[in-house]
Amino acid sequence: MRQQPAVSKRIAPDFEDEAQAIALAQHGRADAFEHLYQLHKRRVYSLCLRMTGNTAEAEDLAQEAFLQLFRKIGTFRGESAFSTWLHRLAVNVVLMHLRRKGLPEVSLEETLQPLQEDGPKRDIGERDKNLVGSLDRVNLERAIESLPPGYRTIFVLHDMEGYEHNEIAGMMGCSIGNSKSQLHKARMKLRDLLRAPHPHRGARE
Amino acid sequence: MASEKSTRMNCEALQASLETLGDWRWSPAAQQHLSECAACRILVHDLELLAHKLRQLNAPEPSPALWERIRFQLELEGIIHPLPQAEPVAAAPLPAPPKPRGNSSRTSRSRA
Ligand SMILES: [Zn+2]
């Protein structure tokens, strides 16, 4: 493999790897903290953004997650991956925030029509409204943002962040079955949003 | 007729399996149903397409101000020690912990 001296992107001045940056951060080195921040900022921020759908809130929450992490960095012993730790922490910060706001993390069953009535049967006549045409990045991001909060949380955690249902159930204090059915409903809702000729703006109630 | 009822049952069963299966591994019965039911086929196709597109989404970037805010707070709380302006460590007049290297300064305990 080629070993290029890495065009100094100023994110990794002295650090051989993440472990070294962690060790130096544990001694209070500012550049080590910045290095860790740069490594993980996108993933943490996007998690916050997708779960809240609001950039200002997302930055506040990402800040809170990093601060909580950095305050505790002295206790990090490497028994689990640093990124796992950080990410779990960020999820908790967001969930706490949603709880404080009083938003439903898990939707009520009534929010969507039962799938049997609303699902595939209807689709037959709507073949032309295929997903393909509307599935560019912008539409997809917009549709995710317009998912009702209760659906969005589990959807983001599972389909975008890669958590398993048992992990989600643990984090959210719901059953695994609940997590699965919420995920399914979220996917169906997202599909609906993407197939609709006009986005359901303001049709949240 | 009976066939209509069984199709309906199978649509429900297939949707139920969508809830539990994350990775679309179909049972023979589900495969059979999919081969016969256009609606479920479209549904599954859409969901697979969605999953595929989701994996391609880039993580958005926070504004540069975010690090400044975090850094400010870390300094305020005394968690980080600001670096001297220019050179990171080398030129720092701070008493750095001696590195275990063949340096000019010999520590007395290294040689017993
Ligand atoms: Zn079907």
mmCIF file of C-alpha atoms and ligand atoms in Angstrom:
data_model
loop_
_atom_site.group_PDB
_atom_site.id
_atom_site.type_symbol
_atom_site.label_atom_id
_atom_site.label_comp_id
_atom_site.label_asym_id
_atom_site.label_seq_id
_atom_site.Cartn_x
_atom_site.Cartn_y
_atom_site.Cartn_z
ATOM 1 C CA MET A 1 0.000 0.000 0.000
ATOM 2 C CA ARG A 2 1.022 3.507 -0.687
ATOM 3 C CA GLN A 3 1.871 5.562 2.295
ATOM 4 C CA GLN A 4 1.305 9.138 1.418
ATOM 5 C CA PRO A 5 2.224 11.671 4.017
ATOM 6 C CA ALA A 6 -1.429 12.659 4.144
ATOM 7 C CA VAL A 7 -2.132 16.169 3.009
ATOM 8 C CA SER A 8 -2.354 17.707 6.417
ATOM 9 C CA LYS A 9 -6.050 18.168 6.829
ATOM 10 C CA ARG A 10 -5.319 19.699 10.222
ATOM 11 C CA ILE A 11 -7.611 17.207 11.817
ATOM 12 C CA ALA A 12 -4.914 14.731 12.619
ATOM 13 C CA PRO A 13 -1.818 16.611 13.573
ATOM 14 C CA ASP A 14 0.022 14.212 15.830
ATOM 15 C CA PHE A 15 -2.203 11.265 16.371
ATOM 16 C CA GLU A 16 -1.427 7.832 15.114
ATOM 17 C CA ASP A 17 -4.876 6.553 15.858
ATOM 18 C CA GLU A 18 -7.967 7.136 17.881
ATOM 19 C CA ALA A 19 -6.588 5.318 20.911
ATOM 20 C CA GLN A 20 -3.693 7.717 21.107
ATOM 21 C CA ALA A 21 -5.994 10.696 20.774
ATOM 22 C CA ILE A 22 -8.141 9.320 23.579
ATOM 23 C CA ALA A 23 -5.107 8.844 25.795
ATOM 24 C CA LEU A 24 -3.969 12.402 25.167
ATOM 25 C CA ALA A 25 -7.451 13.792 25.664
ATOM 26 C CA GLN A 26 -7.451 12.085 29.026
ATOM 27 C CA HIS A 27 -4.528 14.359 29.830
ATOM 28 C CA GLY A 28 -6.425 17.426 28.720
ATOM 29 C CA ARG A 29 -4.826 17.971 25.344
ATOM 30 C CA ALA A 30 -7.043 20.348 23.385
ATOM 31 C CA ASP A 31 -5.928 19.091 19.989
ATOM 32 C CA ALA A 32 -6.744 15.539 21.009
ATOM 33 C CA PHE A 33 -10.268 16.581 21.874
ATOM 34 C CA GLU A 34 -10.588 18.342 18.557
ATOM 35 C CA HIS A 35 -9.302 15.289 16.748
ATOM 36 C CA LEU A 36 -11.920 13.100 18.403
ATOM 37 C CA TYR A 37 -14.562 15.653 17.637
ATOM 38 C CA GLN A 38 -13.604 15.818 13.972
ATOM 39 C CA LEU A 39 -13.627 12.046 13.699
ATOM 40 C CA HIS A 40 -17.133 11.675 15.029
ATOM 41 C CA LYS A 41 -18.933 14.960 14.448
ATOM 42 C CA ARG A 42 -20.794 13.937 11.314
ATOM 43 C CA ARG A 43 -22.185 10.753 12.703
ATOM 44 C CA VAL A 44 -23.251 12.303 15.984
ATOM 45 C CA TYR A 45 -24.708 15.382 14.361
ATOM 46 C CA SER A 46 -26.608 13.462 11.722
ATOM 47 C CA LEU A 47 -28.077 11.208 14.371
ATOM 48 C CA CYS A 48 -29.287 14.270 16.270
ATOM 49 C CA LEU A 49 -30.550 15.951 13.138
ATOM 50 C CA ARG A 50 -32.454 12.963 11.892
ATOM 51 C CA MET A 51 -34.044 12.284 15.204
ATOM 52 C CA THR A 52 -35.142 15.867 15.732
ATOM 53 C CA GLY A 53 -35.515 17.201 12.193
ATOM 54 C CA ASN A 54 -34.192 20.557 13.307
ATOM 55 C CA THR A 55 -30.674 21.856 12.734
ATOM 56 C CA ALA A 56 -30.506 24.178 15.745
ATOM 57 C CA GLU A 57 -31.767 21.495 18.093
ATOM 58 C CA ALA A 58 -29.438 18.994 16.503
ATOM 59 C CA GLU A 59 -26.394 21.168 17.142
ATOM 60 C CA ASP A 60 -27.407 21.752 20.738
ATOM 61 C CA LEU A 61 -27.829 18.041 21.256
ATOM 62 C CA ALA A 62 -24.596 17.150 19.515
ATOM 63 C CA GLN A 63 -22.846 19.678 21.731
ATOM 64 C CA GLU A 64 -24.386 18.135 24.796
ATOM 65 C CA ALA A 65 -23.387 14.647 23.699
ATOM 66 C CA PHE A 66 -19.772 15.622 23.086
ATOM 67 C CA LEU A 67 -19.584 17.532 26.339
ATOM 68 C CA GLN A 68 -20.937 14.605 28.314
ATOM 69 C CA LEU A 69 -18.457 12.369 26.592
ATOM 70 C CA PHE A 70 -15.496 14.634 27.130
ATOM 71 C CA ARG A 71 -16.347 15.149 30.782
ATOM 72 C CA LYS A 72 -16.235 11.411 31.279
ATOM 73 C CA ILE A 73 -13.360 10.639 29.014
ATOM 74 C CA GLY A 74 -11.124 9.990 31.973
ATOM 75 C CA THR A 75 -13.195 6.944 32.794
ATOM 76 C CA PHE A 76 -12.924 5.431 29.343
ATOM 77 C CA ARG A 77 -10.972 2.210 29.552
ATOM 78 C CA GLY A 78 -11.544 0.856 26.089
ATOM 79 C CA GLU A 79 -13.714 -2.059 27.105
ATOM 80 C CA SER A 80 -16.151 -1.095 24.366
ATOM 81 C CA ALA A 81 -15.456 0.808 21.195
ATOM 82 C CA PHE A 82 -15.176 4.520 21.703
ATOM 83 C CA SER A 83 -17.546 5.235 18.837
ATOM 84 C CA THR A 84 -20.123 2.864 20.299
ATOM 85 C CA TRP A 85 -19.878 4.613 23.621
ATOM 86 C CA LEU A 86 -20.196 8.051 22.090
ATOM 87 C CA HIS A 87 -23.039 7.030 19.898
ATOM 88 C CA ARG A 88 -25.002 5.429 22.666
ATOM 89 C CA LEU A 89 -24.497 8.538 24.699
ATOM 90 C CA ALA A 90 -25.766 10.708 21.870
ATOM 91 C CA VAL A 91 -28.864 8.546 21.520
ATOM 92 C CA ASN A 92 -29.546 8.951 25.225
ATOM 93 C CA VAL A 93 -29.132 12.695 25.015
ATOM 94 C CA VAL A 94 -31.616 12.885 22.165
ATOM 95 C CA LEU A 95 -34.108 10.570 23.841
ATOM 96 C CA MET A 96 -33.951 12.603 27.044
ATOM 97 C CA HIS A 97 -34.546 15.716 25.010
ATOM 98 C CA LEU A 98 -37.558 14.219 23.255
ATOM 99 C CA ARG A 99 -38.918 13.098 26.590
ATOM 100 C CA ARG A 100 -38.545 16.572 28.048
ATOM 101 C CA LYS A 101 -40.339 18.012 25.062
ATOM 102 C CA GLY A 102 -43.126 15.587 25.697
ATOM 103 C CA LEU A 103 -42.954 14.159 22.207
ATOM 104 C CA PRO A 104 -44.081 10.606 21.838
ATOM 105 C CA GLU A 105 -41.101 8.370 21.264
ATOM 106 C CA VAL A 106 -43.364 5.544 20.367
ATOM 107 C CA SER A 107 -46.479 6.367 18.486
ATOM 108 C CA LEU A 108 -49.924 5.435 19.487
ATOM 109 C CA GLU A 109 -51.397 2.670 17.461
ATOM 110 C CA GLU A 110 -54.179 4.906 16.231
ATOM 111 C CA THR A 111 -51.919 7.295 14.408
ATOM 112 C CA LEU A 112 -51.911 5.249 11.244
ATOM 113 C CA GLN A 113 -54.637 3.290 9.629
ATOM 114 C CA PRO A 114 -54.374 -0.427 10.149
ATOM 115 C CA LEU A 115 -52.119 -1.816 7.494
ATOM 116 C CA GLN A 116 -54.549 -4.420 6.257
ATOM 117 C CA GLU A 117 -56.952 -1.730 5.169
ATOM 118 C CA ASP A 118 -54.405 0.726 4.026
ATOM 119 C CA GLY A 119 -51.628 -1.345 2.622
ATOM 120 C CA PRO A 120 -51.028 -3.328 -0.517
ATOM 121 C CA LYS A 121 -54.628 -3.559 -1.623
ATOM 122 C CA ARG A 122 -54.733 0.084 -2.436
ATOM 123 C CA ASP A 123 -51.407 0.020 -4.159
ATOM 124 C CA ILE A 124 -52.556 -1.924 -7.146
ATOM 125 C CA GLY A 125 -54.271 1.036 -8.654
ATOM 126 C CA GLU A 126 -51.316 3.292 -7.960
ATOM 127 C CA ARG A 127 -48.557 1.561 -9.770
ATOM 128 C CA ASP A 128 -47.697 4.679 -11.671
ATOM 129 C CA LYS A 129 -46.839 6.447 -8.480
ATOM 130 C CA ASN A 130 -43.743 4.401 -8.235
ATOM 131 C CA LEU A 131 -41.183 5.227 -5.646
ATOM 132 C CA VAL A 132 -38.298 5.386 -8.062
ATOM 133 C CA GLY A 133 -39.038 8.791 -9.461
ATOM 134 C CA SER A 134 -39.289 10.552 -6.134
ATOM 135 C CA LEU A 135 -36.393 8.883 -4.419
ATOM 136 C CA ASP A 136 -33.682 11.440 -4.747
ATOM 137 C CA ARG A 137 -31.718 12.472 -1.718
ATOM 138 C CA VAL A 138 -33.584 15.696 -1.095
ATOM 139 C CA ASN A 139 -36.978 14.045 -1.148
ATOM 140 C CA LEU A 140 -35.763 11.276 1.075
ATOM 141 C CA GLU A 141 -34.307 13.631 3.664
ATOM 142 C CA ARG A 142 -37.457 15.690 3.597
ATOM 143 C CA ALA A 143 -39.655 12.653 4.017
ATOM 144 C CA ILE A 144 -37.604 11.431 6.964
ATOM 145 C CA GLU A 145 -37.924 14.836 8.555
ATOM 146 C CA SER A 146 -41.650 14.812 8.120
ATOM 147 C CA LEU A 147 -42.132 11.431 9.728
ATOM 148 C CA PRO A 148 -44.088 11.841 12.946
ATOM 149 C CA PRO A 149 -41.579 11.965 15.832
ATOM 150 C CA GLY A 150 -42.742 8.712 17.319
ATOM 151 C CA TYR A 151 -42.026 6.857 14.125
ATOM 152 C CA ARG A 152 -38.883 8.700 13.304
ATOM 153 C CA THR A 153 -37.015 7.692 16.432
ATOM 154 C CA ILE A 154 -37.126 3.971 15.912
ATOM 155 C CA PHE A 155 -36.771 4.286 12.188
ATOM 156 C CA VAL A 156 -33.606 6.350 12.507
ATOM 157 C CA LEU A 157 -32.158 4.093 15.176
ATOM 158 C CA HIS A 158 -32.790 0.911 13.237
ATOM 159 C CA ASP A 159 -32.654 1.696 9.547
ATOM 160 C CA MET A 160 -30.198 4.541 9.607
ATOM 161 C CA GLU A 161 -28.040 3.948 12.645
ATOM 162 C CA GLY A 162 -28.040 0.189 12.540
ATOM 163 C CA TYR A 163 -29.260 -0.628 16.035
ATOM 164 C CA GLU A 164 -30.950 -3.970 16.608
ATOM 165 C CA HIS A 165 -34.456 -4.200 17.943
ATOM 166 C CA ASN A 166 -33.316 -5.534 21.296
ATOM 167 C CA GLU A 167 -30.952 -2.583 21.692
ATOM 168 C CA ILE A 168 -33.677 -0.149 20.739
ATOM 169 C CA ALA A 169 -36.106 -1.758 23.125
ATOM 170 C CA GLY A 170 -33.525 -1.375 25.884
ATOM 171 C CA MET A 171 -32.823 2.249 25.088
ATOM 172 C CA MET A 172 -36.437 3.253 24.736
ATOM 173 C CA GLY A 173 -37.960 1.101 27.387
ATOM 174 C CA CYS A 174 -40.386 -0.587 25.030
ATOM 175 C CA SER A 175 -40.839 -4.178 23.987
ATOM 176 C CA ILE A 176 -38.992 -5.711 21.075
ATOM 177 C CA GLY A 177 -42.315 -6.383 19.411
ATOM 178 C CA ASN A 178 -43.230 -2.746 19.773
ATOM 179 C CA SER A 179 -39.958 -1.687 18.236
ATOM 180 C CA LYS A 180 -40.527 -4.003 15.288
ATOM 181 C CA SER A 181 -44.044 -2.877 14.632
ATOM 182 C CA GLN A 182 -43.137 0.789 14.975
ATOM 183 C CA LEU A 183 -40.340 0.309 12.508
ATOM 184 C CA HIS A 184 -42.641 -1.323 10.051
ATOM 185 C CA LYS A 185 -45.158 1.467 10.368
ATOM 186 C CA ALA A 186 -42.463 4.056 9.954
ATOM 187 C CA ARG A 187 -41.267 2.420 6.761
ATOM 188 C CA MET A 188 -44.796 2.279 5.431
ATOM 189 C CA LYS A 189 -45.359 5.885 6.377
ATOM 190 C CA LEU A 190 -42.146 6.921 4.715
ATOM 191 C CA ARG A 191 -43.147 5.081 1.599
ATOM 192 C CA ASP A 192 -46.482 6.859 1.650
ATOM 193 C CA LEU A 193 -44.808 10.214 2.056
ATOM 194 C CA LEU A 194 -42.540 9.517 -0.874
ATOM 195 C CA ARG A 195 -45.300 8.287 -3.121
ATOM 196 C CA ALA A 196 -47.679 11.090 -2.408
ATOM 197 C CA PRO A 197 -47.858 13.596 -5.265
ATOM 198 C CA HIS A 198 -47.577 16.408 -2.739
ATOM 199 C CA PRO A 199 -45.758 16.074 0.535
ATOM 200 C CA HIS A 200 -48.142 15.979 3.471
ATOM 201 C CA ARG A 201 -47.198 19.323 4.809
ATOM 202 C CA GLY A 202 -48.769 20.096 8.122
ATOM 203 C CA ALA A 203 -50.809 16.931 7.986
ATOM 204 C CA ARG A 204 -49.372 15.661 11.193
ATOM 205 C CA GLU A 205 -52.414 15.608 13.352
ATOM 206 C CA MET B 1 -64.420 -17.434 -3.292
ATOM 207 C CA ALA B 2 -61.969 -19.193 -1.107
ATOM 208 C CA SER B 3 -58.975 -18.056 -3.128
ATOM 209 C CA GLU B 4 -59.721 -14.424 -2.445
ATOM 210 C CA LYS B 5 -59.770 -15.020 1.235
ATOM 211 C CA SER B 6 -56.513 -16.916 1.200
ATOM 212 C CA THR B 7 -54.818 -14.151 -0.788
ATOM 213 C CA ARG B 8 -55.929 -11.664 1.802
ATOM 214 C CA MET B 9 -54.608 -13.804 4.586
ATOM 215 C CA ASN B 10 -51.357 -14.108 2.845
ATOM 216 C CA CYS B 11 -50.985 -10.384 2.379
ATOM 217 C CA GLU B 12 -51.379 -9.968 6.105
ATOM 218 C CA ALA B 13 -48.981 -12.771 6.825
ATOM 219 C CA LEU B 14 -46.458 -11.283 4.471
ATOM 220 C CA GLN B 15 -46.758 -7.900 6.129
ATOM 221 C CA ALA B 16 -46.336 -9.538 9.478
ATOM 222 C CA SER B 17 -43.126 -11.098 8.251
ATOM 223 C CA LEU B 18 -41.977 -7.676 7.087
ATOM 224 C CA GLU B 19 -42.166 -6.527 10.662
ATOM 225 C CA THR B 20 -40.017 -9.260 12.012
ATOM 226 C CA LEU B 21 -37.591 -9.711 9.186
ATOM 227 C CA GLY B 22 -35.109 -6.978 8.731
ATOM 228 C CA ASP B 23 -33.276 -8.597 5.919
ATOM 229 C CA TRP B 24 -35.967 -9.948 3.627
ATOM 230 C CA ARG B 25 -35.208 -13.599 3.878
ATOM 231 C CA TRP B 26 -38.386 -15.077 2.563
ATOM 232 C CA SER B 27 -39.944 -18.310 3.610
ATOM 233 C CA PRO B 28 -41.140 -20.551 0.765
ATOM 234 C CA ALA B 29 -44.700 -19.559 1.587
ATOM 235 C CA ALA B 30 -43.809 -15.881 1.365
ATOM 236 C CA GLN B 31 -42.001 -16.439 -1.901
ATOM 237 C CA GLN B 32 -45.042 -18.193 -3.238
ATOM 238 C CA HIS B 33 -47.224 -15.313 -2.211
ATOM 239 C CA LEU B 34 -44.898 -12.765 -3.736
ATOM 240 C CA SER B 35 -44.931 -14.595 -7.016
ATOM 241 C CA GLU B 36 -48.701 -14.310 -7.098
ATOM 242 C CA CYS B 37 -49.389 -10.928 -5.528
ATOM 243 C CA ALA B 38 -48.329 -7.843 -7.425
ATOM 244 C CA ALA B 39 -49.234 -5.499 -4.597
ATOM 245 C CA CYS B 40 -46.920 -7.177 -2.115
ATOM 246 C CA ARG B 41 -44.218 -7.393 -4.745
ATOM 247 C CA ILE B 42 -44.375 -3.653 -5.256
ATOM 248 C CA LEU B 43 -44.418 -3.072 -1.543
ATOM 249 C CA VAL B 44 -41.363 -5.210 -0.984
ATOM 250 C CA HIS B 45 -39.592 -3.653 -3.913
ATOM 251 C CA ASP B 46 -40.295 -0.179 -2.552
ATOM 252 C CA LEU B 47 -39.058 -1.062 0.899
ATOM 253 C CA GLU B 48 -35.894 -2.608 -0.450
ATOM 254 C CA LEU B 49 -35.295 0.401 -2.608
ATOM 255 C CA LEU B 50 -35.823 2.645 0.382
ATOM 256 C CA ALA B 51 -33.366 0.684 2.474
ATOM 257 C CA HIS B 52 -30.834 0.867 -0.325
ATOM 258 C CA LYS B 53 -31.242 4.616 -0.724
ATOM 259 C CA LEU B 54 -31.022 5.181 2.997
ATOM 260 C CA ARG B 55 -27.645 3.525 3.099
ATOM 261 C CA GLN B 56 -26.443 5.970 0.474
ATOM 262 C CA LEU B 57 -27.413 9.081 2.369
ATOM 263 C CA ASN B 58 -24.469 11.109 3.490
ATOM 264 C CA ALA B 59 -24.171 12.238 7.033
ATOM 265 C CA PRO B 60 -24.642 15.996 7.113
ATOM 266 C CA GLU B 61 -22.002 18.214 8.599
ATOM 267 C CA PRO B 62 -22.532 20.493 11.576
ATOM 268 C CA SER B 63 -21.557 24.129 11.317
ATOM 269 C CA PRO B 64 -17.954 24.999 12.204
ATOM 270 C CA ALA B 65 -19.269 27.028 15.115
ATOM 271 C CA LEU B 66 -20.197 23.835 16.918
ATOM 272 C CA TRP B 67 -16.620 22.914 17.738
ATOM 273 C CA GLU B 68 -15.952 26.449 18.932
ATOM 274 C CA ARG B 69 -18.871 26.198 21.332
ATOM 275 C CA ILE B 70 -17.743 22.834 22.632
ATOM 276 C CA ARG B 71 -14.183 23.988 22.992
ATOM 277 C CA PHE B 72 -15.209 27.120 24.814
ATOM 278 C CA GLN B 73 -17.202 25.099 27.294
ATOM 279 C CA LEU B 74 -14.403 22.586 27.784
ATOM 280 C CA GLU B 75 -11.993 25.385 28.560
ATOM 281 C CA LEU B 76 -14.477 26.986 30.894
ATOM 282 C CA GLU B 77 -14.785 23.742 32.817
ATOM 283 C CA GLY B 78 -11.047 23.259 32.857
ATOM 284 C CA ILE B 79 -11.282 20.002 30.963
ATOM 285 C CA ILE B 80 -8.850 21.060 28.297
ATOM 286 C CA HIS B 81 -5.698 23.033 28.688
ATOM 287 C CA PRO B 82 -5.285 25.467 25.823
ATOM 288 C CA LEU B 83 -2.215 24.868 23.721
ATOM 289 C CA PRO B 84 0.397 27.571 23.284
ATOM 290 C CA GLN B 85 -0.231 29.556 20.144
ATOM 291 C CA ALA B 86 2.191 28.269 17.530
ATOM 292 C CA GLU B 87 3.863 24.931 18.112
ATOM 293 C CA PRO B 88 1.872 22.139 19.668
ATOM 294 C CA VAL B 89 4.131 20.509 22.201
ATOM 295 C CA ALA B 90 7.731 20.825 21.241
ATOM 296 C CA ALA B 91 8.266 24.460 22.058
ATOM 297 C CA ALA B 92 6.017 24.459 25.052
ATOM 298 C CA PRO B 93 7.746 25.851 28.109
ATOM 299 C CA LEU B 94 5.501 23.742 30.283
ATOM 300 C CA PRO B 95 7.158 20.978 32.235
ATOM 301 C CA ALA B 96 6.196 18.080 30.032
ATOM 302 C CA PRO B 97 6.432 14.582 31.412
ATOM 303 C CA PRO B 98 9.733 13.076 30.272
ATOM 304 C CA LYS B 99 9.358 10.685 27.409
ATOM 305 C CA PRO B 100 11.117 7.352 27.640
ATOM 306 C CA ARG B 101 13.535 8.050 24.854
ATOM 307 C CA GLY B 102 17.248 8.294 24.341
ATOM 308 C CA ASN B 103 17.081 11.934 25.160
ATOM 309 C CA SER B 104 19.810 14.201 26.416
ATOM 310 C CA SER B 105 18.327 14.373 29.849
ATOM 311 C CA ARG B 106 19.057 11.242 31.764
ATOM 312 C CA THR B 107 16.864 10.378 34.640
ATOM 313 C CA SER B 108 18.516 8.808 37.560
ATOM 314 C CA ARG B 109 15.972 6.053 38.000
ATOM 315 C CA SER B 110 16.318 4.699 34.485
ATOM 316 C CA ARG B 111 19.668 3.196 35.313
ATOM 317 C CA ALA B 112 19.612 1.228 38.470
HETATM 318 ZN ZN ZN C 1 -50.097 -9.750 -1.090
#
